[in-house]
Short mmCIF file of C-alpha atoms in Angstrom, two decimals:
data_model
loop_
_atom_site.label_atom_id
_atom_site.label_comp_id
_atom_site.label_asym_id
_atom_site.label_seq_id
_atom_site.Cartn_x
_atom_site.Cartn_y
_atom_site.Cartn_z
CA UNK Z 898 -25.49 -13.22 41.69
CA UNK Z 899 -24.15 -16.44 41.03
CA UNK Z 900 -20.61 -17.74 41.70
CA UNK Z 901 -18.74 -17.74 38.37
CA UNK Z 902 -15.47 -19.94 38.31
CA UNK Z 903 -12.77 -18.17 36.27
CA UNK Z 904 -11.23 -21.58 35.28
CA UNK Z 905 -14.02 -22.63 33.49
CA UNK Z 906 -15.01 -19.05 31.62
CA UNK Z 907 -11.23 -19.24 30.13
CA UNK Z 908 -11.95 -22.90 29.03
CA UNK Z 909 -15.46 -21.46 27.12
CA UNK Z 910 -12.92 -18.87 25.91
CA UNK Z 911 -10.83 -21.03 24.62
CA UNK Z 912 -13.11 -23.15 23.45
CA UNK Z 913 -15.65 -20.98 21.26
CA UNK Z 914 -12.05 -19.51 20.21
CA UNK Z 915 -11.49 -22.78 18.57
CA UNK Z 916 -14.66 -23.25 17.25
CA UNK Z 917 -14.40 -19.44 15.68
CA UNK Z 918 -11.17 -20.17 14.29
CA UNK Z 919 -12.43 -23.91 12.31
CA UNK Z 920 -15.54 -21.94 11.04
CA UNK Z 921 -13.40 -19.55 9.42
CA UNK Z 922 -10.90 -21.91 8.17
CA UNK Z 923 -13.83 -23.70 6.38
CA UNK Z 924 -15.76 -20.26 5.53
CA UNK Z 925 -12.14 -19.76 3.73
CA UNK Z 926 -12.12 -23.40 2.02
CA UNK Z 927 -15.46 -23.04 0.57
CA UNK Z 928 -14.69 -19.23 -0.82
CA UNK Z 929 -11.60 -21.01 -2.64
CA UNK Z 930 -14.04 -23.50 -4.41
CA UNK Z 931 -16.32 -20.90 -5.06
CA UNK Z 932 -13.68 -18.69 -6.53
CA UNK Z 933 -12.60 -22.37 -8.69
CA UNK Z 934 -16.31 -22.07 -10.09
CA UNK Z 935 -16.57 -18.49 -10.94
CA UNK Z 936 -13.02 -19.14 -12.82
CA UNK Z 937 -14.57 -22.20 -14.60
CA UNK Z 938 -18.54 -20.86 -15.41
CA UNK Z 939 -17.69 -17.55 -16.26
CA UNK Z 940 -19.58 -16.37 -13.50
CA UNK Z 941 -19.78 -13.29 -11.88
CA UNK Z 942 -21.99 -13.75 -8.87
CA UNK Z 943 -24.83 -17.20 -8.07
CA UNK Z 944 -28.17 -16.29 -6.07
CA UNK Z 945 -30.27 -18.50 -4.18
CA UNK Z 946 -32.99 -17.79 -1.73
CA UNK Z 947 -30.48 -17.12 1.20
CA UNK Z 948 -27.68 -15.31 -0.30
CA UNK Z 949 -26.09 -13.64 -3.24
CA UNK Z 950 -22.18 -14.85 -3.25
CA UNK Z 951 -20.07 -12.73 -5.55
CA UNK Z 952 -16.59 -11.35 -6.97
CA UNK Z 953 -15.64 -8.39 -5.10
CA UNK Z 954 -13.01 -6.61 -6.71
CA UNK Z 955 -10.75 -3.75 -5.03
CA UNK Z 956 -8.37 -1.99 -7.32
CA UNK Z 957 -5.15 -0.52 -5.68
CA UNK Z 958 -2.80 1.83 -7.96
CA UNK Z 959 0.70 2.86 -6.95
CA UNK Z 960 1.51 6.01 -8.75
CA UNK Z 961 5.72 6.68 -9.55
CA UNK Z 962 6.14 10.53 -8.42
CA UNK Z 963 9.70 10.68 -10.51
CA UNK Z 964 8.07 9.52 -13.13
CA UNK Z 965 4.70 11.61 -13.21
CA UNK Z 966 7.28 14.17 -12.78
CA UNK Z 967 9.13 13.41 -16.41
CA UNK Z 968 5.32 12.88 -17.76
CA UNK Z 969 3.64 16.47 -16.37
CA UNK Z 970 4.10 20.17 -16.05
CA UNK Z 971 4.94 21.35 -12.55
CA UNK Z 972 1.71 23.57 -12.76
CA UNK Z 973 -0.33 20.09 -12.99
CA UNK Z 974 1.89 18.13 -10.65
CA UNK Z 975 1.30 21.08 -7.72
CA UNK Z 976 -2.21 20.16 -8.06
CA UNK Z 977 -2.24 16.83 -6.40
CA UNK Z 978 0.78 15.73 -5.64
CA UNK Z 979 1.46 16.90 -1.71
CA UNK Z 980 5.28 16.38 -0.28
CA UNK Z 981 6.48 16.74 3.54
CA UNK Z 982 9.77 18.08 4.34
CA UNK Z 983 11.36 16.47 6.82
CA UNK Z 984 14.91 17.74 8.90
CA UNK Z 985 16.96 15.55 9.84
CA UNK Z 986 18.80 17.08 12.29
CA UNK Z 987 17.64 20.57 13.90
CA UNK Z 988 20.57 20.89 15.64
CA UNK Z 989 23.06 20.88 13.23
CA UNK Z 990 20.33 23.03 10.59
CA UNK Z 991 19.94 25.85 13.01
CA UNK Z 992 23.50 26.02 13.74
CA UNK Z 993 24.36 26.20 9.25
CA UNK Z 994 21.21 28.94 9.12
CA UNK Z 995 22.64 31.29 11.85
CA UNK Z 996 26.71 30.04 10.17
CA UNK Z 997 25.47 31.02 6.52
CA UNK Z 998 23.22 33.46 4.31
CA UNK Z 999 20.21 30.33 4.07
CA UNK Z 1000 21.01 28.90 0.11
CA UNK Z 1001 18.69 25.60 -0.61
CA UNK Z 1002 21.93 23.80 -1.93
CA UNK Z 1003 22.93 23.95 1.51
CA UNK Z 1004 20.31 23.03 3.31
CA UNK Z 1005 19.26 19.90 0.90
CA UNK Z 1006 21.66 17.27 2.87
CA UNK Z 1007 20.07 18.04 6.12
CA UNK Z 1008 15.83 17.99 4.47
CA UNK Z 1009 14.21 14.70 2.89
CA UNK Z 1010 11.43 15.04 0.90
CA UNK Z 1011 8.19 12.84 1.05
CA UNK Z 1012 6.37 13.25 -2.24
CA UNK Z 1013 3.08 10.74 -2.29
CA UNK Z 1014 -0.14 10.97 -5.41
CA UNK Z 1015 -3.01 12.92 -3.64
CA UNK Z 1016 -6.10 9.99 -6.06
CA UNK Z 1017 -8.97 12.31 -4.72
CA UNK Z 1018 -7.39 15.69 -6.62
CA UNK Z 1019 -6.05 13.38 -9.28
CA UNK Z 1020 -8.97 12.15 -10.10
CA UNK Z 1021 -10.81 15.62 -9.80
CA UNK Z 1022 -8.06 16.47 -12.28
CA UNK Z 1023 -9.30 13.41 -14.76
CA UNK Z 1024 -13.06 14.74 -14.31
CA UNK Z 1025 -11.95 18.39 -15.75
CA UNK Z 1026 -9.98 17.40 -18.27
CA UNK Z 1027 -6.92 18.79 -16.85
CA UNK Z 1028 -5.28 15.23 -17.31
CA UNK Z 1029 -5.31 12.55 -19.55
CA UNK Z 1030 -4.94 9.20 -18.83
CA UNK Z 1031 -2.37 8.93 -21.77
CA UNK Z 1032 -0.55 11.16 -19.67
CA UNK Z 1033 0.11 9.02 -17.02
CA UNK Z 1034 1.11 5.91 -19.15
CA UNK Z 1035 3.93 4.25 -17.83
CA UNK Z 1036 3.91 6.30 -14.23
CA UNK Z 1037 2.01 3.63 -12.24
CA UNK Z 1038 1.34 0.29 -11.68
CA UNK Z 1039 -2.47 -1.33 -10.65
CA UNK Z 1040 -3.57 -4.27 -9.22
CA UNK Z 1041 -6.79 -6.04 -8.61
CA UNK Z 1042 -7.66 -8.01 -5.43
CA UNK Z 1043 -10.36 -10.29 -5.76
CA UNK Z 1044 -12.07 -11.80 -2.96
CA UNK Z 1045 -15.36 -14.01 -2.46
CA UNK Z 1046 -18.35 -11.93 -1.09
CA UNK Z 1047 -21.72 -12.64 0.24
CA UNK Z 1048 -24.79 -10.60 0.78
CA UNK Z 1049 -27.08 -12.27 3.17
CA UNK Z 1050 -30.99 -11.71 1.75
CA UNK Z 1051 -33.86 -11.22 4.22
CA UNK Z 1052 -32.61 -12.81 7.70
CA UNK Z 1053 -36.15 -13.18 8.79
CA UNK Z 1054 -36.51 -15.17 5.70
CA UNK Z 1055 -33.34 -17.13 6.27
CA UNK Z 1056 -33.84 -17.35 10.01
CA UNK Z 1057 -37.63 -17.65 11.22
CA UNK Z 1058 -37.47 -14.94 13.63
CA UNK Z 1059 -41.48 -14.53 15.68
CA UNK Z 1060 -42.09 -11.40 17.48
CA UNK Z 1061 -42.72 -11.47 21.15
CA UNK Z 1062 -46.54 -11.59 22.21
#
C-alpha cells in the first residue's frame, strides 16, 4: 500500500471543500434568477432535454390551541389535540400530596401544560366531516415556502454512460 501524506489529503480536503462550497453558492445564484423568471413568465416549471426545474412549494401551518379552544367543543378538541404535563418540582409535589387531600387547584402551580395540534387526526377529522374549515377561521396562521427544484431526466441520456465489455 502506498505511503499517503496526511498534509496533503487535508489540503484535497480543503480544497474540494472550497470547490463544494462555490458550486453551491452559484447552484444558489442561478435558482434566484430562475425564481426572477418564474415571477416574471408566469411559469410554473421549464423542461429541456436534461432537466425539469420547478416551484416546489411546502406549506407549514401553526395552529393557536387557546384559540381552537374558544372555536371547538372539548369532545372535538380531545380528538387531536395531545398535551404533556410536566412537574416542575417532584420534591416539593410529593411533599403537598402526602401534606393535603390531592385538589387540582393545588397542584396547578407546581404542573405546566404542553398542548400542541396533532395535523394527522386533524385532518382525519376534516376527511369525516367532524370539522369544518370555517371552524378553524382565525385559529392559525400558514405559510408557503417556495424553493427552486430540479428533476434530473434520464442520466444515461444526460451523461453517456457505456457498459463494461
Amino acid at each position: 500500500m502506498p505511503k499517503i501524506s496526511v498534509d496533503k489529503l487535508m489540503q484535497d480536503i480543503v480544497y474540494i471543500n472550497n470547490q463544494l462550497s462555490g458550486l453551491k453558492m452559484l447552484l444558489e445564484q442561478k435558482k434566484k434568477i430562475m425564481a426572477k423568471y418564474f415571477d416574471v413568465s408566469g411559469h410554473r416549471s421549464i423542461t429541456n432535454d436534461e432537466a425539469t426545474c420547478y416551484i416546489s412549494e411546502k406549506t407549514n401551518i401553526e395552529y393557536d390551541v387557546e384559540e381552537l379552544q374558544n372555536h371547538l367543543s372539548k369532545e372535538i378538541l380531545n380528538k387531536f389535540i395531545e398535551s404533556n404535563y410536566k412537574i416542575k418540582n417532584w420534591n416539593k409535589f410529593t411533599k403537598l400530596c402526602k401534606e393535603h387531600g390531592i385538589k387540582p387547584k393545588e397542584l396547578k402551580e407546581f404542573i405546566s401544560v404542553e398542548k400542541k395540534v396533532n395535523q394527522e387526526k386533524l385532518a382525519k377529522l376534516y376527511e369525516k366531516g367532524e370539522v369544518e374549515p370555517a371552524e378553524l377561521q382565525g385559529c392559525y396562521t400558514c405559510t408557503v415556502k417556495k424553493s427552486i427544484a430540479l428533476r434530473m431526466k434520464n442520466v444515461e441520456k444526460v451523461i453517456p454512460i457505456t457498459k463494461a465489455k
